[in-house]
């Protein structure tokens, strides 16, 4: 039985059988972070879906060349062409240079990927390392008469692109200034966007470069078009990102690339839906975001003693194209389920000769090849655990599943009890109650008290381990 890989294409609004441009080689571009602040768990949900995509592509025998950008210049506080550069804003906030800000948050982002067991890209590419490629792409557009100059920069003239907005199904005649884009003075059309922004006269920016049009910096959208084409070619297979990139960023990437090359840019466009934050029964759930002021970082989870892979597990509870509502109770439920799964996996008998059980293997492949249906795949994990398969088959099947799940099930170990004084056990129990009641201050106080008595606590996926401090 075959289970051909089918992926939803935002461009066509339907699931299609995936066939790469070049044999079994896949060119994959995923929009990376703007490194002016920590990524929040809503951002990270998108990277988790992209990680599953890459793992599933590999499962199907494809060789994946994965490129991810680091935006370290040009992304303004408005996703259009107004406002302050987010990097400059971050530098001022923390009283550091933009270069140090970029390095700090790039490192933090890569650490988040490691915590979540997200496979790194084949190529990392920074916008500031590809200024000449971006200038060259703008020059190609200029030669075709698709650009114009105004006081604050060089702009792309969308009125000369008959297919502009096809990805987002935009109807330009219905757009109003301020609804989607900002009407910068001098722009010819609402949808026109900056290719190169000029430094303000008398201003010395930390990040600026000479260009044929004047000293300044690239617009946000040009970097992805230029870097994707450099590393993957003028046409490639899949481009991914968050759903919020569809109407502006990805629409503009297509306009730049396809008008410069007269070729289709990316054949598949895939987008992850928003993570919503549940703020109570009487409050409507809102998307998580820095602009919303309600974002939660992965470090916040770690500080609360939650295994980051519990968030990975939680993200699989909804399809990547569906909104997912976050609450601490829901995450605690996922953490408990992962702890239970790992404990059961650790107690299974193992055999080098056992392999993936065929029926469950086909069911799992069918699930993940159906546009990455991870809720169905996760349900199959528990079906396996409840099945009458021999322990050795269960374990081998779980390990095979985990090539996609990425939950490190093979690393599960039997719990070992550490003999500790009754006084310390009592304190640990009290801390557990405080955490269950969300009394984080009391939980922290108890942890400090235990450390004063010479005992440390490590909260992990398989529970809390008490250790005698040396």
CSV table of C-alpha atoms in Angstrom, one decimal:
chain,number,residue,atom,x,y,z
A,1,UNK,CA,0.0,0.0,0.0
A,2,UNK,CA,1.4,3.4,-0.9
A,3,UNK,CA,0.6,6.6,0.9
A,4,UNK,CA,1.8,9.5,-1.4
A,5,UNK,CA,2.7,12.7,0.4
A,6,UNK,CA,0.1,15.3,0.0
A,7,UNK,CA,0.6,18.9,1.2
A,8,UNK,CA,-1.7,21.9,1.4
A,9,UNK,CA,-0.6,24.6,-1.0
A,10,UNK,CA,-1.7,28.1,0.1
A,11,UNK,CA,-1.2,29.2,-3.5
A,12,UNK,CA,-3.9,26.9,-4.8
A,13,UNK,CA,-5.9,26.5,-1.6
A,14,UNK,CA,-5.9,22.7,-1.8
A,15,UNK,CA,-3.9,19.6,-1.0
A,16,UNK,CA,-1.7,18.4,-3.8
A,17,UNK,CA,0.5,15.4,-4.3
A,18,UNK,CA,4.1,16.5,-3.7
A,19,UNK,CA,6.6,16.0,-6.5
A,20,UNK,CA,9.9,17.9,-6.3
A,21,UNK,CA,11.4,19.8,-9.2
A,22,UNK,CA,14.6,17.7,-9.3
A,23,UNK,CA,14.3,14.0,-8.7
A,24,UNK,CA,14.4,13.3,-4.9
A,25,UNK,CA,16.0,16.6,-3.9
A,26,UNK,CA,13.8,19.2,-2.2
A,27,UNK,CA,14.6,22.9,-1.8
A,28,UNK,CA,13.0,24.2,1.4
A,29,UNK,CA,13.0,27.9,2.5
A,30,UNK,CA,11.6,28.8,5.9
A,31,UNK,CA,11.3,32.4,7.1
A,32,UNK,CA,13.5,32.8,10.2
A,33,UNK,CA,13.3,35.2,13.2
A,34,UNK,CA,13.9,38.9,13.4
A,35,UNK,CA,16.5,38.8,16.1
A,36,UNK,CA,15.7,41.9,18.2
A,37,UNK,CA,14.0,40.0,21.0
A,38,UNK,CA,13.3,36.5,22.2
A,39,UNK,CA,11.1,34.3,20.1
A,40,UNK,CA,7.8,33.4,21.8
A,41,UNK,CA,6.1,30.1,21.9
A,42,UNK,CA,3.7,31.2,19.2
A,43,UNK,CA,6.6,31.8,16.8
A,44,UNK,CA,8.1,28.5,17.8
A,45,UNK,CA,4.9,26.7,16.9
A,46,UNK,CA,5.6,27.6,13.2
A,47,UNK,CA,9.2,26.2,13.5
A,48,UNK,CA,7.8,23.0,15.0
A,49,UNK,CA,5.5,22.5,12.0
A,50,UNK,CA,8.4,23.1,9.6
A,51,UNK,CA,10.5,20.6,11.5
A,52,UNK,CA,7.8,18.0,11.1
A,53,UNK,CA,7.6,18.8,7.4
A,54,UNK,CA,11.3,18.3,7.0
A,55,UNK,CA,11.2,15.0,8.9
A,56,UNK,CA,8.3,13.8,6.8
A,57,UNK,CA,10.0,14.7,3.6
A,58,UNK,CA,13.0,12.7,4.7
A,59,UNK,CA,10.8,9.8,5.8
A,60,UNK,CA,9.6,9.7,2.1
A,61,UNK,CA,13.1,9.4,0.9
A,62,UNK,CA,13.7,13.0,-0.1
A,63,UNK,CA,17.0,14.8,0.4
A,64,UNK,CA,16.2,18.2,1.9
A,65,UNK,CA,18.3,21.4,1.4
A,66,UNK,CA,16.8,23.6,4.1
A,67,UNK,CA,17.6,27.3,4.1
A,68,UNK,CA,16.6,29.6,7.0
A,69,UNK,CA,17.2,33.4,7.1
A,70,UNK,CA,18.1,35.5,10.1
A,71,UNK,CA,16.6,39.0,9.8
A,72,UNK,CA,19.0,41.3,11.4
A,73,UNK,CA,18.2,44.5,9.5
A,74,UNK,CA,15.3,46.1,7.6
A,75,UNK,CA,12.2,44.8,9.5
A,76,UNK,CA,10.4,47.9,10.6
A,77,UNK,CA,7.9,48.1,13.4
A,78,UNK,CA,5.2,48.3,10.8
A,79,UNK,CA,5.2,45.3,8.4
A,80,UNK,CA,4.8,47.8,5.6
A,81,UNK,CA,7.3,50.6,5.2
A,82,UNK,CA,6.9,52.9,8.2
A,83,UNK,CA,8.2,53.0,11.7
A,84,UNK,CA,11.6,52.2,13.3
A,85,UNK,CA,13.9,49.4,12.4
A,86,UNK,CA,13.2,46.7,15.1
A,87,UNK,CA,16.9,46.1,15.5
A,88,UNK,CA,17.6,49.7,16.3
A,89,UNK,CA,14.6,49.7,18.7
A,90,UNK,CA,16.0,46.6,20.5
A,91,UNK,CA,19.5,48.1,20.7
A,92,UNK,CA,18.1,51.2,22.4
A,93,UNK,CA,16.0,49.2,24.7
A,94,UNK,CA,18.9,47.2,26.0
A,95,UNK,CA,21.6,49.9,25.5
A,96,UNK,CA,23.7,47.7,23.3
A,97,UNK,CA,24.8,47.9,19.7
A,98,UNK,CA,22.5,46.4,17.0
A,99,UNK,CA,25.3,43.9,16.2
A,100,UNK,CA,25.4,42.6,19.8
A,101,UNK,CA,21.6,42.5,20.0
A,102,UNK,CA,21.5,40.4,16.8
A,103,UNK,CA,24.2,38.0,18.1
A,104,UNK,CA,22.4,37.7,21.5
A,105,UNK,CA,19.0,36.8,20.1
A,106,UNK,CA,20.3,34.7,17.3
A,107,UNK,CA,22.0,32.5,20.0
A,108,UNK,CA,18.9,32.5,22.1
A,109,UNK,CA,16.8,31.4,19.1
A,110,UNK,CA,19.2,28.6,18.2
A,111,UNK,CA,19.1,27.4,21.8
A,112,UNK,CA,15.3,27.3,21.7
A,113,UNK,CA,15.5,25.1,18.6
A,114,UNK,CA,17.8,22.7,20.5
A,115,UNK,CA,15.5,22.6,23.5
A,116,UNK,CA,12.6,21.7,21.2
A,117,UNK,CA,14.6,19.1,19.3
A,118,UNK,CA,14.1,21.0,16.0
A,119,UNK,CA,16.6,20.0,13.4
A,120,UNK,CA,18.8,22.9,12.3
A,121,UNK,CA,18.7,24.1,8.7
A,122,UNK,CA,21.3,23.1,6.1
A,123,UNK,CA,22.1,26.8,5.7
A,124,UNK,CA,21.7,29.8,8.0
A,125,UNK,CA,21.8,33.1,6.1
A,126,UNK,CA,21.9,36.6,7.7
A,127,UNK,CA,20.4,39.6,5.9
A,128,UNK,CA,23.5,41.7,6.7
A,129,UNK,CA,25.7,39.1,5.0
A,130,UNK,CA,23.8,39.4,1.7
A,131,UNK,CA,23.5,43.2,1.1
A,132,UNK,CA,25.2,42.9,-2.4
A,133,UNK,CA,22.8,40.1,-3.4
A,134,UNK,CA,19.8,42.3,-2.4
A,135,UNK,CA,21.2,45.3,-4.3
A,136,UNK,CA,21.7,43.2,-7.4
A,137,UNK,CA,18.1,41.9,-7.2
A,138,UNK,CA,16.8,45.5,-7.0
A,139,UNK,CA,18.9,46.5,-10.0
A,140,UNK,CA,17.3,43.7,-12.0
A,141,UNK,CA,13.9,45.1,-11.2
A,142,UNK,CA,15.0,48.6,-11.9
A,143,UNK,CA,16.2,47.6,-15.4
A,144,UNK,CA,12.7,46.2,-16.1
A,145,UNK,CA,11.1,49.5,-15.2
A,146,UNK,CA,9.4,48.2,-12.1
A,147,UNK,CA,10.8,50.6,-9.5
A,148,UNK,CA,10.6,54.3,-8.6
A,149,UNK,CA,12.3,56.6,-6.2
A,150,UNK,CA,10.6,58.8,-3.5
A,151,UNK,CA,12.1,60.8,-0.7
A,152,UNK,CA,12.6,57.8,1.7
A,153,UNK,CA,13.7,55.1,-0.7
A,154,UNK,CA,13.3,52.9,-3.8
A,155,UNK,CA,9.9,51.3,-4.2
A,156,UNK,CA,8.4,48.4,-6.2
A,157,UNK,CA,5.5,49.5,-8.5
A,158,UNK,CA,2.8,46.9,-7.9
A,159,UNK,CA,0.6,48.4,-10.6
A,160,UNK,CA,2.9,46.8,-13.2
A,161,UNK,CA,2.5,43.3,-11.8
A,162,UNK,CA,-0.8,41.8,-13.1
A,163,UNK,CA,-0.6,38.9,-10.7
A,164,UNK,CA,0.2,40.8,-7.6
A,165,UNK,CA,-1.6,39.5,-4.5
A,166,UNK,CA,-2.5,36.1,-6.0
A,167,UNK,CA,-1.1,34.2,-2.9
A,168,UNK,CA,-3.3,36.2,-0.5
A,169,UNK,CA,-6.3,36.6,-3.0
A,170,UNK,CA,-5.9,40.4,-2.6
A,171,UNK,CA,-8.3,42.7,-4.4
A,172,UNK,CA,-6.3,45.9,-4.6
A,173,UNK,CA,-9.2,48.0,-5.5
A,174,UNK,CA,-10.8,47.2,-2.1
A,175,UNK,CA,-7.8,48.1,0.0
A,176,UNK,CA,-7.8,51.1,2.2
A,177,UNK,CA,-4.8,53.0,3.6
A,178,UNK,CA,-4.1,51.8,7.2
A,179,UNK,CA,-6.0,48.6,6.8
A,180,UNK,CA,-3.1,46.5,5.6
A,181,UNK,CA,-0.4,48.9,4.6
A,182,UNK,CA,0.6,52.4,5.5
A,183,UNK,CA,0.5,55.1,2.9
A,184,UNK,CA,4.0,56.5,3.0
A,185,UNK,CA,4.1,59.9,1.4
A,186,UNK,CA,5.0,59.7,-2.3
A,187,UNK,CA,3.9,56.1,-2.8
A,188,UNK,CA,2.0,55.6,-6.1
A,189,UNK,CA,-0.1,52.7,-4.9
A,190,UNK,CA,-1.3,51.4,-1.6
A,191,UNK,CA,0.4,48.0,-2.1
A,192,UNK,CA,3.8,49.4,-3.3
A,193,UNK,CA,6.6,48.4,-1.0
A,194,UNK,CA,10.2,49.5,-0.2
A,195,UNK,CA,13.1,47.8,-1.8
A,196,UNK,CA,15.7,50.1,-0.3
A,197,UNK,CA,15.3,52.7,2.4
A,198,UNK,CA,17.5,55.8,2.7
A,199,UNK,CA,19.1,56.8,5.9
A,200,UNK,CA,17.6,60.0,7.2
A,201,UNK,CA,19.7,63.1,6.4
A,202,UNK,CA,22.0,63.9,9.3
A,203,UNK,CA,21.4,60.5,10.9
A,204,UNK,CA,24.1,57.9,11.3
A,205,UNK,CA,22.5,54.5,11.6
A,206,UNK,CA,24.4,51.6,13.1
A,207,UNK,CA,23.5,49.5,10.1
A,208,UNK,CA,23.7,51.3,6.7
A,209,UNK,CA,25.4,50.6,3.4
A,210,UNK,CA,26.2,52.5,0.2
A,211,UNK,CA,24.1,51.6,-2.9
A,212,UNK,CA,23.5,52.9,-6.4
A,213,UNK,CA,20.6,55.0,-5.0
A,214,UNK,CA,22.2,56.3,-1.8
A,215,UNK,CA,23.2,55.2,1.7
A,216,UNK,CA,20.6,53.2,3.5
A,217,UNK,CA,19.4,49.7,4.1
A,218,UNK,CA,17.3,47.0,2.4
A,219,UNK,CA,13.6,46.7,2.8
A,220,UNK,CA,12.4,43.7,4.8
A,221,UNK,CA,11.0,41.6,1.9
A,222,UNK,CA,14.0,41.8,-0.5
A,223,UNK,CA,16.3,39.7,1.8
A,224,UNK,CA,14.2,36.5,1.5
A,225,UNK,CA,13.8,36.7,-2.2
A,226,UNK,CA,17.6,37.3,-2.7
A,227,UNK,CA,18.8,34.7,-0.3
A,228,UNK,CA,16.3,32.0,-1.3
A,229,UNK,CA,17.3,32.3,-5.0
A,230,UNK,CA,21.0,32.3,-4.1
A,231,UNK,CA,20.9,29.0,-2.2
A,232,UNK,CA,18.0,27.2,-3.8
A,233,UNK,CA,17.8,28.6,-7.3
A,234,UNK,CA,15.3,30.9,-9.1
A,235,UNK,CA,12.6,28.3,-8.7
A,236,UNK,CA,12.4,25.8,-5.8
A,237,UNK,CA,10.0,23.5,-4.1
A,238,UNK,CA,8.6,24.8,-0.7
A,239,UNK,CA,8.5,28.1,1.1
A,240,UNK,CA,7.1,28.2,4.7
A,241,UNK,CA,6.2,30.7,7.3
A,242,UNK,CA,3.5,32.0,9.7
A,243,UNK,CA,0.0,32.7,8.3
A,244,UNK,CA,0.6,36.4,9.1
A,245,UNK,CA,3.2,36.5,6.3
A,246,UNK,CA,0.7,35.8,3.5
A,247,UNK,CA,-0.8,39.2,2.8
A,248,UNK,CA,2.4,41.3,2.9
A,249,UNK,CA,5.8,39.6,3.3
A,250,UNK,CA,5.3,36.5,1.1
A,251,UNK,CA,3.1,38.4,-1.4
A,252,UNK,CA,5.9,40.9,-1.9
A,253,UNK,CA,8.6,38.1,-2.0
A,254,UNK,CA,6.7,36.6,-5.0
A,255,UNK,CA,6.4,40.0,-6.7
A,256,UNK,CA,10.1,40.7,-6.5
A,257,UNK,CA,11.4,37.3,-7.5
A,258,UNK,CA,9.0,36.4,-10.3
A,259,UNK,CA,9.2,39.8,-11.9
A,260,UNK,CA,13.0,39.7,-11.8
A,261,UNK,CA,13.2,36.1,-13.2
A,262,UNK,CA,10.0,35.5,-15.2
A,263,UNK,CA,9.9,32.2,-13.4
A,264,UNK,CA,7.7,30.7,-10.6
A,265,UNK,CA,9.4,31.4,-7.3
A,266,UNK,CA,8.2,28.7,-4.9
A,267,UNK,CA,5.9,25.9,-6.1
A,268,UNK,CA,4.4,25.2,-2.7
A,269,UNK,CA,3.6,27.8,0.0
A,270,UNK,CA,2.9,26.4,3.5
A,271,UNK,CA,1.8,28.4,6.5
A,272,UNK,CA,1.3,27.7,10.2
A,273,UNK,CA,-1.7,29.1,12.1
A,274,UNK,CA,-1.6,31.3,15.2
A,275,UNK,CA,-1.2,30.2,18.7
A,276,UNK,CA,-3.9,31.8,20.8
A,277,UNK,CA,-3.6,32.6,24.5
A,278,UNK,CA,-6.5,31.8,26.7
A,279,UNK,CA,-6.9,34.7,29.2
A,280,UNK,CA,-10.0,33.4,31.0
A,281,UNK,CA,-13.6,32.3,30.4
A,282,UNK,CA,-14.9,35.9,29.9
A,283,UNK,CA,-12.1,37.1,27.6
A,284,UNK,CA,-11.8,36.2,24.0
A,285,UNK,CA,-8.6,34.3,23.2
A,286,UNK,CA,-6.1,36.5,21.3
A,287,UNK,CA,-3.1,35.6,19.1
A,288,UNK,CA,0.1,35.5,20.9
A,289,UNK,CA,2.5,38.2,19.8
A,290,UNK,CA,5.1,40.8,20.9
A,291,UNK,CA,2.8,43.6,19.6
A,292,UNK,CA,0.0,42.2,21.7
A,293,UNK,CA,2.1,42.2,24.8
A,294,UNK,CA,1.0,38.7,25.8
A,295,UNK,CA,3.9,36.6,24.7
A,296,UNK,CA,5.5,33.7,26.6
A,297,UNK,CA,9.0,32.6,25.9
A,298,UNK,CA,10.3,29.0,26.1
A,299,UNK,CA,12.5,30.0,29.0
A,300,UNK,CA,9.4,30.9,31.0
A,301,UNK,CA,8.3,27.2,30.6
A,302,UNK,CA,11.7,26.0,31.6
A,303,UNK,CA,11.7,28.3,34.7
A,304,UNK,CA,8.4,26.7,35.7
A,305,UNK,CA,10.0,23.2,35.5
A,306,UNK,CA,8.2,22.2,32.3
A,307,UNK,CA,10.2,20.1,29.8
A,308,UNK,CA,10.3,22.0,26.5
A,309,UNK,CA,9.4,18.8,24.7
A,310,UNK,CA,6.1,19.0,26.5
A,311,UNK,CA,5.4,22.1,24.4
A,312,UNK,CA,6.4,20.1,21.3
A,313,UNK,CA,3.9,17.4,22.4
A,314,UNK,CA,1.2,20.1,23.0
A,315,UNK,CA,1.7,21.6,19.6
A,316,UNK,CA,0.8,18.2,18.0
A,317,UNK,CA,-2.7,18.4,19.6
A,318,UNK,CA,-3.9,20.6,16.7
A,319,UNK,CA,-3.2,20.5,13.0
A,320,UNK,CA,-0.7,23.1,11.9
A,321,UNK,CA,-3.3,24.9,9.8
A,322,UNK,CA,-5.7,25.2,12.8
A,323,UNK,CA,-5.5,27.8,15.6
A,324,UNK,CA,-4.3,26.3,18.8
A,325,UNK,CA,-5.4,27.7,22.2
A,326,UNK,CA,-2.7,27.9,24.8
A,327,UNK,CA,-3.3,27.7,28.6
A,328,UNK,CA,-1.2,26.5,31.4
A,329,UNK,CA,-3.7,23.8,32.3
A,330,UNK,CA,-3.5,22.5,28.7
A,331,UNK,CA,0.3,22.5,28.8
A,332,UNK,CA,0.3,20.8,32.1
A,333,UNK,CA,-1.9,18.1,30.6
A,334,UNK,CA,0.6,17.7,27.7
A,335,UNK,CA,3.5,17.5,30.2
A,336,UNK,CA,1.7,14.8,32.1
A,337,UNK,CA,0.9,12.8,29.0
A,338,UNK,CA,4.5,13.0,27.8
A,339,UNK,CA,5.7,11.9,31.2
A,340,UNK,CA,3.3,8.9,31.1
A,341,UNK,CA,4.4,8.0,27.6
A,342,UNK,CA,8.1,8.1,28.5
A,343,UNK,CA,7.6,6.1,31.6
A,344,UNK,CA,5.7,3.4,29.7
A,345,UNK,CA,8.3,3.4,26.9
A,346,UNK,CA,11.1,3.1,29.4
A,347,UNK,CA,9.6,-0.1,30.9
A,348,UNK,CA,9.2,-1.9,27.5
A,349,UNK,CA,11.4,-4.8,26.8
A,350,UNK,CA,13.8,-4.0,23.9
A,351,UNK,CA,15.3,-6.1,21.2
A,352,UNK,CA,17.7,-5.3,18.4
A,353,UNK,CA,15.8,-7.8,16.2
A,354,UNK,CA,12.4,-6.2,16.5
A,355,UNK,CA,11.2,-3.8,13.8
A,356,UNK,CA,8.3,-1.4,13.0
A,357,UNK,CA,5.0,-3.3,13.1
A,358,UNK,CA,3.7,-3.1,9.5
A,359,UNK,CA,0.0,-2.2,10.1
A,360,UNK,CA,0.8,0.6,12.5
A,361,UNK,CA,3.7,1.7,10.3
A,362,UNK,CA,1.3,2.1,7.4
A,363,UNK,CA,-1.3,3.9,9.5
A,364,UNK,CA,1.4,6.4,10.8
A,365,UNK,CA,2.7,7.0,7.3
A,366,UNK,CA,-0.8,7.6,6.1
A,367,UNK,CA,-1.4,10.2,8.8
A,368,UNK,CA,1.8,12.2,8.4
A,369,UNK,CA,1.6,12.1,4.6
A,370,UNK,CA,-1.9,13.5,4.8
A,371,UNK,CA,-0.7,17.1,5.1
A,372,UNK,CA,1.2,16.4,8.3
A,373,UNK,CA,-1.7,15.2,10.4
A,374,UNK,CA,0.0,15.1,13.8
A,375,UNK,CA,-3.1,14.8,16.0
A,376,UNK,CA,-3.9,11.6,14.2
A,377,UNK,CA,-0.2,10.5,14.4
A,378,UNK,CA,-0.2,11.2,18.1
A,379,UNK,CA,-3.4,9.2,18.6
A,380,UNK,CA,-1.7,6.2,17.0
A,381,UNK,CA,1.1,6.4,19.6
A,382,UNK,CA,-1.4,5.6,22.3
A,383,UNK,CA,-3.1,3.0,20.1
A,384,UNK,CA,0.2,1.2,19.9
A,385,UNK,CA,0.7,1.4,23.7
A,386,UNK,CA,-2.7,-0.1,24.3
A,387,UNK,CA,-2.3,-2.7,21.6
A,388,UNK,CA,-1.5,-6.4,22.1
A,389,UNK,CA,1.8,-6.1,20.3
A,390,UNK,CA,4.8,-7.6,22.1
A,391,UNK,CA,6.9,-5.2,24.1
A,392,UNK,CA,9.7,-5.4,21.6
A,393,UNK,CA,7.4,-4.5,18.7
A,394,UNK,CA,5.8,-1.7,20.7
A,395,UNK,CA,9.2,-0.2,21.5
A,396,UNK,CA,10.5,-0.5,17.9
A,397,UNK,CA,7.3,1.1,16.5
A,398,UNK,CA,7.5,4.0,19.0
A,399,UNK,CA,11.1,4.6,18.0
A,400,UNK,CA,10.2,4.6,14.4
A,401,UNK,CA,7.3,7.1,15.1
A,402,UNK,CA,9.7,9.2,17.1
A,403,UNK,CA,11.8,10.0,13.9
A,404,UNK,CA,8.9,12.3,13.2
A,405,UNK,CA,7.6,13.1,16.7
A,406,UNK,CA,11.0,14.1,18.0
A,407,UNK,CA,10.1,13.5,21.6
A,408,UNK,CA,13.3,11.5,22.4
A,409,UNK,CA,11.3,8.5,23.5
A,410,UNK,CA,14.3,6.2,23.0
A,411,UNK,CA,16.1,8.1,25.7
A,412,UNK,CA,13.5,7.4,28.3
A,413,UNK,CA,15.0,5.8,31.4
A,414,UNK,CA,13.5,3.9,34.3
A,415,UNK,CA,13.1,6.2,37.3
A,416,UNK,CA,15.5,5.7,40.2
A,417,UNK,CA,14.4,6.7,43.6
A,418,UNK,CA,17.0,8.6,45.6
A,419,UNK,CA,16.8,8.0,49.4
A,420,UNK,CA,16.4,11.4,51.1
A,421,UNK,CA,15.4,12.5,54.6
A,422,UNK,CA,11.7,12.6,55.4
A,423,UNK,CA,12.0,16.3,56.1
A,424,UNK,CA,13.1,16.9,52.5
A,425,UNK,CA,10.5,14.7,51.1
A,426,UNK,CA,7.8,16.6,53.0
A,427,UNK,CA,9.2,19.9,51.6
A,428,UNK,CA,9.2,18.4,48.1
A,429,UNK,CA,5.5,17.4,48.5
A,430,UNK,CA,4.6,20.8,49.7
A,431,UNK,CA,6.4,22.4,46.7
A,432,UNK,CA,4.5,20.0,44.4
A,433,UNK,CA,1.2,21.2,45.9
A,434,UNK,CA,2.2,24.8,45.5
A,435,UNK,CA,3.1,24.3,41.8
A,436,UNK,CA,-0.3,22.5,41.2
A,437,UNK,CA,-2.0,25.6,42.7
A,438,UNK,CA,0.1,27.9,40.5
A,439,UNK,CA,1.7,29.4,43.6
A,440,UNK,CA,5.0,29.9,42.0
A,441,UNK,CA,6.4,32.2,44.6
A,442,UNK,CA,5.9,29.6,47.4
A,443,UNK,CA,7.3,26.9,45.1
A,444,UNK,CA,10.5,29.0,44.6
A,445,UNK,CA,10.7,29.7,48.4
A,446,UNK,CA,10.6,25.9,49.1
A,447,UNK,CA,13.2,25.2,46.5
A,448,UNK,CA,15.6,27.8,48.1
A,449,UNK,CA,14.9,26.3,51.5
A,450,UNK,CA,15.8,22.8,50.3
A,451,UNK,CA,19.0,24.1,48.7
A,452,UNK,CA,19.9,25.7,52.1
A,453,UNK,CA,19.5,22.2,53.5
A,454,UNK,CA,21.9,20.7,50.9
A,455,UNK,CA,19.4,19.3,48.3
A,456,UNK,CA,18.7,20.4,44.8
A,457,UNK,CA,15.7,19.6,42.6
A,458,UNK,CA,15.5,18.9,38.9
A,459,UNK,CA,12.1,19.1,37.2
A,460,UNK,CA,12.1,17.1,34.1
A,461,UNK,CA,9.8,15.1,31.8
A,462,UNK,CA,9.8,12.1,34.1
A,463,UNK,CA,9.1,14.0,37.3
A,464,UNK,CA,11.1,15.8,40.0
A,465,UNK,CA,14.4,14.3,41.0
A,466,UNK,CA,15.9,15.2,44.4
A,467,UNK,CA,19.7,15.2,44.6
A,468,UNK,CA,22.2,15.7,47.4
A,469,UNK,CA,24.3,18.7,46.6
A,470,UNK,CA,28.0,18.2,46.6
